[in-house]
Tab-separated table of C-alpha atoms in Angstrom:
chain	number	residue	atom	x	y	z
J	1	MET	CA	-36.162	-202.335	72.440
J	2	ILE	CA	-34.382	-198.615	71.702
J	3	THR	CA	-36.250	-196.513	70.100
J	4	MET	CA	-34.154	-193.050	70.163
J	5	PRO	CA	-33.681	-190.541	68.075
J	6	THR	CA	-37.042	-188.396	67.721
J	7	ILE	CA	-36.091	-186.385	64.681
J	8	ILE	CA	-38.631	-183.411	64.911
J	9	ILE	CA	-39.111	-181.116	61.662
J	10	GLU	CA	-40.338	-177.794	62.077
J	11	GLY	CA	-40.961	-177.575	58.613
J	12	LEU	CA	-43.956	-175.445	56.026
J	13	LYS	CA	-46.823	-177.632	54.635
J	14	ALA	CA	-45.618	-180.472	51.754
J	15	ASP	CA	-47.998	-183.133	50.333
J	16	VAL	CA	-47.881	-186.480	51.439
J	17	GLU	CA	-45.872	-187.376	48.790
J	18	THR	CA	-43.005	-185.441	50.458
J	19	LYS	CA	-43.651	-186.084	53.982
J	20	ARG	CA	-43.069	-190.220	53.015
J	21	GLU	CA	-40.134	-189.754	50.641
J	22	LEU	CA	-39.189	-187.769	53.787
J	23	VAL	CA	-39.767	-189.395	56.794
J	24	LYS	CA	-38.095	-192.646	54.913
J	25	LYS	CA	-34.646	-190.561	53.751
J	26	ILE	CA	-34.414	-189.108	57.202
J	27	THR	CA	-34.623	-192.629	58.829
J	28	GLU	CA	-31.947	-194.459	57.016
J	29	VAL	CA	-29.605	-191.797	57.156
J	30	VAL	CA	-30.073	-191.729	60.642
J	31	ARG	CA	-30.052	-195.292	61.542
J	32	GLU	CA	-26.883	-195.255	58.476
J	33	VAL	CA	-24.998	-192.792	61.005
J	34	TYR	CA	-26.225	-193.831	64.392
J	35	LYS	CA	-25.746	-197.583	64.512
J	36	ILE	CA	-30.277	-197.303	65.464
J	37	HIS	CA	-33.016	-198.977	64.225
J	38	HIS	CA	-36.011	-197.571	65.653
J	39	VAL	CA	-36.122	-193.348	64.701
J	40	THR	CA	-39.313	-191.310	65.022
J	41	VAL	CA	-40.105	-188.984	63.073
J	42	ILE	CA	-42.385	-185.823	63.703
J	43	ILE	CA	-43.258	-183.534	61.252
J	44	HIS	CA	-44.823	-179.688	62.348
J	45	GLU	CA	-45.752	-178.157	59.621
J	46	ASN	CA	-46.164	-174.114	60.136
J	47	GLU	CA	-48.097	-172.101	58.507
J	48	LEU	CA	-46.113	-169.648	56.860
J	49	GLU	CA	-47.863	-166.519	58.789
J	50	ASN	CA	-46.317	-167.836	61.785
J	51	VAL	CA	-42.980	-168.319	60.695
J	52	GLY	CA	-40.720	-165.066	60.971
J	53	VAL	CA	-36.900	-165.200	59.069
J	54	ASP	CA	-34.973	-162.097	59.654
J	55	GLY	CA	-38.157	-160.738	61.324
J	56	GLU	CA	-40.799	-160.456	58.213
J	57	LEU	CA	-43.046	-162.989	58.521
J	58	LEU	CA	-42.471	-165.662	55.673
J	59	SER	CA	-46.078	-164.817	54.469
J	60	ASP	CA	-45.298	-161.135	54.709
J	61	ALA	CA	-41.841	-161.982	52.653
J	62	ILE	CA	-43.756	-164.246	50.000
J	63	ALA	CA	-46.414	-161.540	49.210
J	64	LYS	CA	-43.542	-158.671	48.929
J	65	ARG	CA	-41.692	-160.667	46.154
J	66	LYS	CA	-44.869	-161.362	44.312
J	67	GLY	CA	-45.791	-157.973	44.269
B	1	MET	CA	-33.517	-165.763	52.447
B	2	ILE	CA	-36.101	-168.799	53.895
B	3	THR	CA	-34.209	-170.494	56.005
B	4	MET	CA	-36.349	-173.707	57.135
B	5	PRO	CA	-36.525	-176.534	57.778
B	6	THR	CA	-35.299	-176.588	61.248
B	7	ILE	CA	-34.144	-179.982	61.952
B	8	ILE	CA	-34.488	-180.782	65.509
B	9	ILE	CA	-32.258	-184.388	67.076
B	10	GLU	CA	-32.562	-185.676	70.405
B	11	GLY	CA	-30.144	-188.172	69.837
B	12	LEU	CA	-27.644	-189.557	72.051
B	13	LYS	CA	-23.710	-188.414	73.061
B	14	ALA	CA	-21.638	-188.822	69.653
B	15	ASP	CA	-18.165	-188.247	68.211
B	16	VAL	CA	-18.134	-185.258	66.167
B	17	GLU	CA	-17.208	-187.346	63.081
B	18	THR	CA	-20.660	-188.930	63.389
B	19	LYS	CA	-22.628	-186.037	64.034
B	20	ARG	CA	-20.526	-184.259	60.811
B	21	GLU	CA	-21.757	-187.290	58.643
B	22	LEU	CA	-25.387	-186.724	60.176
B	23	VAL	CA	-25.394	-183.247	59.724
B	24	LYS	CA	-24.300	-183.654	55.967
B	25	LYS	CA	-26.390	-186.325	55.011
B	26	ILE	CA	-29.904	-184.627	56.691
B	27	THR	CA	-29.319	-180.970	55.353
B	28	GLU	CA	-29.197	-183.285	51.386
B	29	VAL	CA	-32.242	-185.108	52.312
B	30	VAL	CA	-34.081	-181.899	53.130
B	31	ARG	CA	-32.673	-179.942	50.213
B	32	GLU	CA	-33.831	-182.629	47.905
B	33	VAL	CA	-37.675	-183.847	49.042
B	34	TYR	CA	-38.398	-179.479	49.778
B	35	LYS	CA	-35.704	-177.830	47.879
B	36	ILE	CA	-34.939	-175.969	50.527
B	37	HIS	CA	-31.103	-174.132	50.479
B	38	HIS	CA	-31.227	-173.957	53.285
B	39	VAL	CA	-31.111	-175.998	56.474
B	40	THR	CA	-30.157	-175.793	60.378
B	41	VAL	CA	-29.879	-178.705	62.299
B	42	ILE	CA	-29.735	-179.582	66.057
B	43	ILE	CA	-28.185	-181.694	68.155
B	44	HIS	CA	-29.144	-182.618	71.261
B	45	GLU	CA	-27.488	-184.890	72.809
B	46	ASN	CA	-29.295	-186.596	75.860
B	47	GLU	CA	-27.185	-188.516	78.596
B	48	LEU	CA	-28.760	-192.457	78.472
B	49	GLU	CA	-29.996	-191.209	82.208
B	50	ASN	CA	-32.050	-189.001	80.592
B	51	VAL	CA	-33.762	-190.788	78.006
B	52	GLY	CA	-36.417	-193.520	79.735
B	53	VAL	CA	-37.803	-196.295	76.780
B	54	ASP	CA	-40.830	-198.398	77.842
B	55	GLY	CA	-40.781	-196.917	81.569
B	56	GLU	CA	-36.920	-197.015	82.469
B	57	LEU	CA	-34.127	-194.964	82.000
B	58	LEU	CA	-31.807	-196.393	79.307
B	59	SER	CA	-29.109	-196.515	81.831
B	60	ASP	CA	-31.003	-198.908	83.678
B	61	ALA	CA	-32.292	-200.347	80.618
B	62	ILE	CA	-28.224	-200.881	79.295
B	63	ALA	CA	-27.004	-202.020	82.762
B	64	LYS	CA	-29.184	-204.880	82.645
B	65	ARG	CA	-28.424	-206.215	79.634
B	66	LYS	CA	-24.969	-206.473	80.316
B	67	GLY	CA	-25.580	-207.525	84.223
E	1	MET	CA	-43.290	-168.612	91.644
E	2	ILE	CA	-41.227	-171.058	89.687
E	3	THR	CA	-43.511	-171.578	86.734
E	4	MET	CA	-40.936	-175.532	85.566
E	5	PRO	CA	-41.687	-178.236	84.166
E	6	THR	CA	-42.809	-177.727	80.873
E	7	ILE	CA	-43.551	-180.536	79.745
E	8	ILE	CA	-44.215	-180.861	75.975
E	9	ILE	CA	-46.072	-184.273	74.055
E	10	GLU	CA	-46.016	-184.760	71.349
E	11	GLY	CA	-49.050	-186.970	70.565
E	12	LEU	CA	-52.001	-188.062	67.946
E	13	LYS	CA	-55.148	-186.604	67.514
E	14	ALA	CA	-56.994	-187.135	71.025
E	15	ASP	CA	-61.047	-186.022	72.365
E	16	VAL	CA	-60.783	-183.545	74.566
E	17	GLU	CA	-61.667	-186.082	77.777
E	18	THR	CA	-58.568	-187.996	77.359
E	19	LYS	CA	-56.539	-184.643	77.133
E	20	ARG	CA	-57.809	-183.499	80.281
E	21	GLU	CA	-57.274	-186.568	81.955
E	22	LEU	CA	-53.865	-186.578	80.572
E	23	VAL	CA	-52.900	-183.096	81.899
E	24	LYS	CA	-54.719	-183.953	85.044
E	25	LYS	CA	-52.330	-187.070	85.735
E	26	ILE	CA	-49.266	-185.487	84.199
E	27	THR	CA	-49.510	-182.775	86.326
E	28	GLU	CA	-50.258	-184.834	89.282
E	29	VAL	CA	-46.537	-187.298	88.754
E	30	VAL	CA	-44.481	-184.115	87.882
E	31	ARG	CA	-45.676	-182.258	91.228
E	32	GLU	CA	-45.453	-185.662	93.394
E	33	VAL	CA	-42.088	-186.826	91.910
E	34	TYR	CA	-40.166	-182.785	91.549
E	35	LYS	CA	-42.357	-181.135	94.619
E	36	ILE	CA	-43.205	-178.049	92.184
E	37	HIS	CA	-46.632	-176.804	92.486
E	38	HIS	CA	-46.961	-174.907	88.802
E	39	VAL	CA	-47.052	-176.928	85.908
E	40	THR	CA	-47.551	-176.356	81.993
E	41	VAL	CA	-48.147	-179.108	79.465
E	42	ILE	CA	-48.243	-178.130	76.222
E	43	ILE	CA	-50.006	-181.210	73.727
E	44	HIS	CA	-49.024	-180.821	70.538
E	45	GLU	CA	-51.567	-183.312	67.934
E	46	ASN	CA	-49.777	-184.402	64.778
E	47	GLU	CA	-51.303	-185.869	62.269
E	48	LEU	CA	-51.063	-189.847	61.063
E	49	GLU	CA	-49.542	-188.267	58.057
E	50	ASN	CA	-47.193	-185.810	60.347
E	51	VAL	CA	-45.493	-189.243	62.016
E	52	GLY	CA	-42.439	-191.252	61.007
E	53	VAL	CA	-42.120	-194.433	62.362
E	54	ASP	CA	-38.895	-196.724	61.449
E	55	GLY	CA	-39.411	-194.823	57.799
E	56	GLU	CA	-43.016	-195.081	57.337
E	57	LEU	CA	-45.634	-192.988	58.193
E	58	LEU	CA	-47.842	-193.920	60.796
E	59	SER	CA	-50.866	-193.415	58.122
E	60	ASP	CA	-49.709	-195.623	55.869
E	61	ALA	CA	-48.290	-198.121	58.636
E	62	ILE	CA	-52.087	-198.084	59.134
E	63	ALA	CA	-54.100	-197.822	56.202
E	64	LYS	CA	-51.472	-201.452	55.395
E	65	ARG	CA	-53.028	-203.232	58.592
E	66	LYS	CA	-56.042	-202.886	57.538
E	67	GLY	CA	-55.600	-202.896	53.528
N	1	MET	CA	-24.236	-167.350	57.523
N	2	ILE	CA	-24.936	-168.774	60.829
N	3	THR	CA	-28.469	-168.661	61.173
N	4	MET	CA	-28.812	-169.652	64.490
N	5	PRO	CA	-30.332	-169.068	66.867
N	6	THR	CA	-34.142	-170.376	66.699
N	7	ILE	CA	-36.773	-169.554	68.860
N	8	ILE	CA	-39.510	-171.727	69.404
N	9	ILE	CA	-43.288	-169.987	70.924
N	10	GLU	CA	-45.535	-172.051	72.139
N	11	GLY	CA	-48.552	-169.179	72.960
N	12	LEU	CA	-51.681	-168.926	72.277
N	13	LYS	CA	-54.022	-168.699	69.171
N	14	ALA	CA	-53.411	-165.057	67.728
N	15	ASP	CA	-53.929	-163.114	64.725
N	16	VAL	CA	-51.305	-162.103	62.240
N	17	GLU	CA	-50.570	-157.720	63.202
N	18	THR	CA	-50.160	-159.511	66.549
N	19	LYS	CA	-47.722	-161.912	65.123
N	20	ARG	CA	-45.693	-159.815	62.681
N	21	GLU	CA	-45.067	-157.333	65.633
N	22	LEU	CA	-43.979	-160.640	67.782
N	23	VAL	CA	-41.642	-161.449	65.201
N	24	LYS	CA	-40.380	-158.347	64.038
N	25	LYS	CA	-39.586	-157.703	68.335
N	26	ILE	CA	-38.145	-160.932	69.045
N	27	THR	CA	-35.992	-160.453	66.281
N	28	GLU	CA	-34.282	-156.998	67.433
N	29	VAL	CA	-33.965	-158.159	70.994
N	30	VAL	CA	-32.166	-161.101	70.098
N	31	ARG	CA	-29.996	-159.303	67.340
N	32	GLU	CA	-29.328	-156.814	69.642
N	33	VAL	CA	-28.582	-159.307	72.316
N	34	TYR	CA	-26.569	-161.819	70.344
N	35	LYS	CA	-25.376	-159.643	67.991
N	36	ILE	CA	-26.075	-162.250	65.615
N	37	HIS	CA	-27.632	-161.025	62.011
N	38	HIS	CA	-30.246	-163.961	61.169
N	39	VAL	CA	-33.214	-165.260	63.265
N	40	THR	CA	-36.087	-167.487	62.914
N	41	VAL	CA	-39.090	-167.380	64.672
N	42	ILE	CA	-40.976	-170.343	64.536
N	43	ILE	CA	-44.766	-169.818	66.346
N	44	HIS	CA	-47.007	-172.389	67.600
N	45	GLU	CA	-50.213	-171.719	67.775
N	46	ASN	CA	-51.730	-173.813	70.437
N	47	GLU	CA	-55.657	-174.288	71.366
N	48	LEU	CA	-57.356	-173.793	74.808
N	49	GLU	CA	-58.078	-177.461	75.100
N	50	ASN	CA	-54.308	-178.779	74.158
N	51	VAL	CA	-52.514	-176.644	77.015
N	52	GLY	CA	-52.866	-177.609	80.914
N	53	VAL	CA	-52.135	-175.017	83.445
N	54	ASP	CA	-51.496	-176.681	86.799
N	55	GLY	CA	-54.023	-179.930	85.862
N	56	GLU	CA	-56.896	-178.021	84.088
N	57	LEU	CA	-57.099	-177.438	80.847
N	58	LEU	CA	-56.678	-173.824	79.639
N	59	SER	CA	-60.229	-174.177	77.800
N	60	ASP	CA	-61.489	-176.145	81.347
N	61	ALA	CA	-59.844	-172.595	83.244
N	62	ILE	CA	-61.480	-170.269	81.261
N	63	ALA	CA	-64.833	-171.576	81.242
N	64	LYS	CA	-64.970	-171.598	84.661
N	65	ARG	CA	-64.222	-168.365	85.568
N	66	LYS	CA	-66.781	-167.086	82.988
N	67	GLY	CA	-69.572	-169.655	84.209
P	1	MET	CA	-53.188	-168.117	86.510
P	2	ILE	CA	-52.468	-168.203	82.699
P	3	THR	CA	-48.643	-169.151	82.355
P	4	MET	CA	-47.883	-169.769	78.869
P	5	PRO	CA	-46.722	-168.558	76.520
P	6	THR	CA	-43.269	-170.662	77.004
P	7	ILE	CA	-40.209	-168.867	74.718
P	8	ILE	CA	-37.458	-171.846	73.613
P	9	ILE	CA	-34.384	-170.519	72.453
P	10	GLU	CA	-32.216	-172.673	69.993
P	11	GLY	CA	-28.964	-170.553	70.826
P	12	LEU	CA	-25.091	-170.572	71.592
P	13	LYS	CA	-23.049	-170.598	74.823
P	14	ALA	CA	-23.135	-166.805	76.251
P	15	ASP	CA	-22.360	-165.188	79.565
P	16	VAL	CA	-25.237	-165.503	82.533
P	17	GLU	CA	-25.347	-161.242	82.056
P	18	THR	CA	-26.424	-161.846	77.806
P	19	LYS	CA	-28.937	-164.698	79.077
P	20	ARG	CA	-30.157	-161.804	81.850
P	21	GLU	CA	-30.627	-159.406	79.285
P	22	LEU	CA	-32.018	-161.984	76.433
P	23	VAL	CA	-34.577	-163.224	79.114
P	24	LYS	CA	-35.686	-159.416	80.872
P	25	LYS	CA	-36.443	-158.232	77.226
P	26	ILE	CA	-37.504	-160.994	75.293
P	27	THR	CA	-39.965	-161.244	78.313
P	28	GLU	CA	-40.800	-157.368	77.661
P	29	VAL	CA	-41.826	-158.173	74.201
P	30	VAL	CA	-43.788	-161.135	74.999
P	31	ARG	CA	-45.965	-159.360	77.481
P	32	GLU	CA	-47.209	-156.526	75.662
P	33	VAL	CA	-47.799	-158.144	72.133
P	34	TYR	CA	-49.564	-161.396	73.773
P	35	LYS	CA	-51.424	-158.951	77.097
P	36	ILE	CA	-50.366	-161.453	78.846
P	37	HIS	CA	-47.971	-161.711	82.019
P	38	HIS	CA	-46.351	-164.923	83.562
P	39	VAL	CA	-43.598	-165.970	80.353
P	40	THR	CA	-41.484	-168.346	80.708
P	41	VAL	CA	-37.997	-168.530	79.171
P	42	ILE	CA	-35.808	-171.831	78.474
P	43	ILE	CA	-32.919	-171.243	77.088
P	44	HIS	CA	-30.788	-174.090	75.100
P	45	GLU	CA	-27.627	-173.436	74.805
P	46	ASN	CA	-25.752	-175.256	71.989
P	47	GLU	CA	-21.673	-176.567	71.303
P	48	LEU	CA	-20.951	-175.301	68.300
P	49	GLU	CA	-20.144	-178.910	66.946
P	50	ASN	CA	-24.040	-180.040	67.877
P	51	VAL	CA	-25.545	-176.848	65.113
P	52	GLY	CA	-25.263	-177.398	61.455
P	53	VAL	CA	-25.386	-175.131	59.291
P	54	ASP	CA	-25.670	-175.627	55.617
P	55	GLY	CA	-24.506	-178.956	55.614
P	56	GLU	CA	-22.055	-178.000	58.137
P	57	LEU	CA	-20.908	-177.915	61.487
P	58	LEU	CA	-20.812	-174.810	62.684
P	59	SER	CA	-17.660	-175.875	64.647
P	60	ASP	CA	-15.771	-176.569	61.014
P	61	ALA	CA	-17.263	-173.155	59.354
P	62	ILE	CA	-15.774	-171.321	62.132
P	63	ALA	CA	-11.968	-172.976	61.998
P	64	LYS	CA	-12.313	-172.855	58.631
P	65	ARG	CA	-12.824	-168.882	58.331
P	66	LYS	CA	-10.153	-168.850	60.543
P	67	GLY	CA	-7.381	-171.085	59.076
V	1	MET	CA	-45.149	-201.065	66.400
V	2	ILE	CA	-46.371	-197.423	66.620
V	3	THR	CA	-43.887	-195.440	69.215
V	4	MET	CA	-45.749	-192.565	69.786
V	5	PRO	CA	-46.437	-190.370	71.469
V	6	THR	CA	-43.115	-188.987	72.883
V	7	ILE	CA	-42.789	-186.857	76.032
V	8	ILE	CA	-40.256	-183.925	76.082
V	9	ILE	CA	-39.951	-183.059	79.614
V	10	GLU	CA	-38.391	-179.549	80.312
V	11	GLY	CA	-37.194	-179.441	83.650
V	12	LEU	CA	-34.783	-178.493	86.152
V	13	LYS	CA	-31.284	-180.857	87.205
V	14	ALA	CA	-31.949	-184.014	89.052
V	15	ASP	CA	-31.018	-186.758	90.710
V	16	VAL	CA	-31.201	-190.295	88.647
V	17	GLU	CA	-33.463	-191.780	91.654
V	18	THR	CA	-35.789	-188.675	90.649
V	19	LYS	CA	-35.699	-189.289	86.577
V	20	ARG	CA	-35.617	-192.950	87.222
V	21	GLU	CA	-39.518	-192.300	88.948
V	22	LEU	CA	-40.659	-189.633	86.797
V	23	VAL	CA	-39.599	-191.402	83.430
V	24	LYS	CA	-41.942	-194.586	85.444
V	25	LYS	CA	-44.786	-192.844	86.723
V	26	ILE	CA	-45.207	-190.804	83.228
V	27	THR	CA	-45.033	-193.605	81.802
V	28	GLU	CA	-48.014	-195.118	83.119
V	29	VAL	CA	-50.122	-192.294	82.924
V	30	VAL	CA	-49.466	-191.868	78.906
V	31	ARG	CA	-50.528	-195.835	78.613
V	32	GLU	CA	-53.341	-195.470	80.423
V	33	VAL	CA	-54.646	-193.198	79.043
V	34	TYR	CA	-53.690	-192.941	75.009
V	35	LYS	CA	-53.751	-197.168	75.423
V	36	ILE	CA	-50.201	-197.501	73.633
V	37	HIS	CA	-47.805	-199.031	74.639
V	38	HIS	CA	-44.383	-197.544	73.257
V	39	VAL	CA	-43.932	-194.723	75.754
V	40	THR	CA	-40.088	-192.255	75.342
V	41	VAL	CA	-39.578	-189.739	77.966
V	42	ILE	CA	-36.525	-187.119	76.882
V	43	ILE	CA	-35.969	-185.014	80.566
V	44	HIS	CA	-33.675	-181.790	79.239
V	45	GLU	CA	-32.718	-180.422	82.444
V	46	ASN	CA	-31.418	-176.588	82.316
V	47	GLU	CA	-29.346	-175.285	84.146
V	48	LEU	CA	-31.167	-172.433	86.768
V	49	GLU	CA	-29.449	-169.881	84.587
V	50	ASN	CA	-31.494	-171.025	81.551
V	51	VAL	CA	-34.846	-170.465	82.503
V	52	GLY	CA	-36.337	-167.156	83.099
V	53	VAL	CA	-39.871	-166.793	85.071
V	54	ASP	CA	-41.722	-163.145	84.240
V	55	GLY	CA	-38.387	-161.706	83.419
V	56	GLU	CA	-35.258	-163.118	85.651
V	57	LEU	CA	-33.455	-165.672	85.819
V	58	LEU	CA	-34.254	-168.433	88.150
V	59	SER	CA	-30.578	-168.182	89.414
V	60	ASP	CA	-31.417	-164.488	90.124
V	61	ALA	CA	-34.377	-164.772	91.666
V	62	ILE	CA	-32.949	-167.264	94.311
V	63	ALA	CA	-30.232	-165.778	94.562
V	64	LYS	CA	-32.697	-162.907	96.070
V	65	ARG	CA	-34.731	-164.883	98.680
V	66	LYS	CA	-31.852	-166.439	99.643
V	67	GLY	CA	-30.307	-163.132	100.236
């Protein structure tokens, strides 16, 4: 039984309904394209202050935009 | 500009058409579910002898099945 | 001093005794096979609702089985 | 728009000021060396009991040293 | 001896001089910010056709721009 | 069927016999400690010039030692 591929998603916090939908649809796409049935998806939910985009923490970028 | 999420795919070797389709469809799904426009997908193509499933290299498992 | 390899374990929640044993034994195996003394192990404990197997969240799969 | 590279930092817990400085400086270095403007940094803050160095959990190693 | 953190760089192909400089500077920054001496940096050099940005392979995006 | 955990090994080049043994033994340890049957192991074989330890590429460190 081949259980590849494994998909790791480096994302932000999300509710369980979003994650359920994400896993369902990502799996459908991977099965369709790769023709492999067993797919593992791992979601890493990162805090806004643990992600930096273009040199700035997302938490800071969002605070500025709102400020 | 928020460029999250980043999707890392630990998969097997694939041709460029397969990867093109995979990136297109994974991005569509992630945009639809997360409502975020900028998505990065990184595909790690692993050799069959670098993946172990249930204690056996995939290269060995496939050789047995054919043997 | 060569500190490779680094082992990343994408696992589920576990108690400290389990993790202590896991790190000890994984390190022994890696030292024995690779003949390298310095080994780093990083355990990512993933929530059941952050892991999808075959299109379904583990939290949903387990709830069904119990239901 | 090229958003590579993505930098994943497997580190320990840190305060927001440390992470802000880390993201700023890592981004500067990556831009300078790679000549690419868009850089994503993801910080995984690992608990001491989820990191093993040379066969021992960091939490145990630190407790011993203090003991 | 604490060997954290480990830095994983998901980047593109680069020459050895670029990688030498990157490792040197990233290590300096991490030491300065985290006050930890032992730092491991792992560079994953990804092919242009294995990276997707906004739904398109980088190899395709670059071919278009030149075309 | 639960296929967790996934083990990612950031290592150096190795021959197939080494990798076969590594996958076999890592899987045994993970099964024994976690009581989970299905284990996926992915080995990333990194070039010496893609790994930096304490600010220096491994390829440079080894050349110096031999020089």
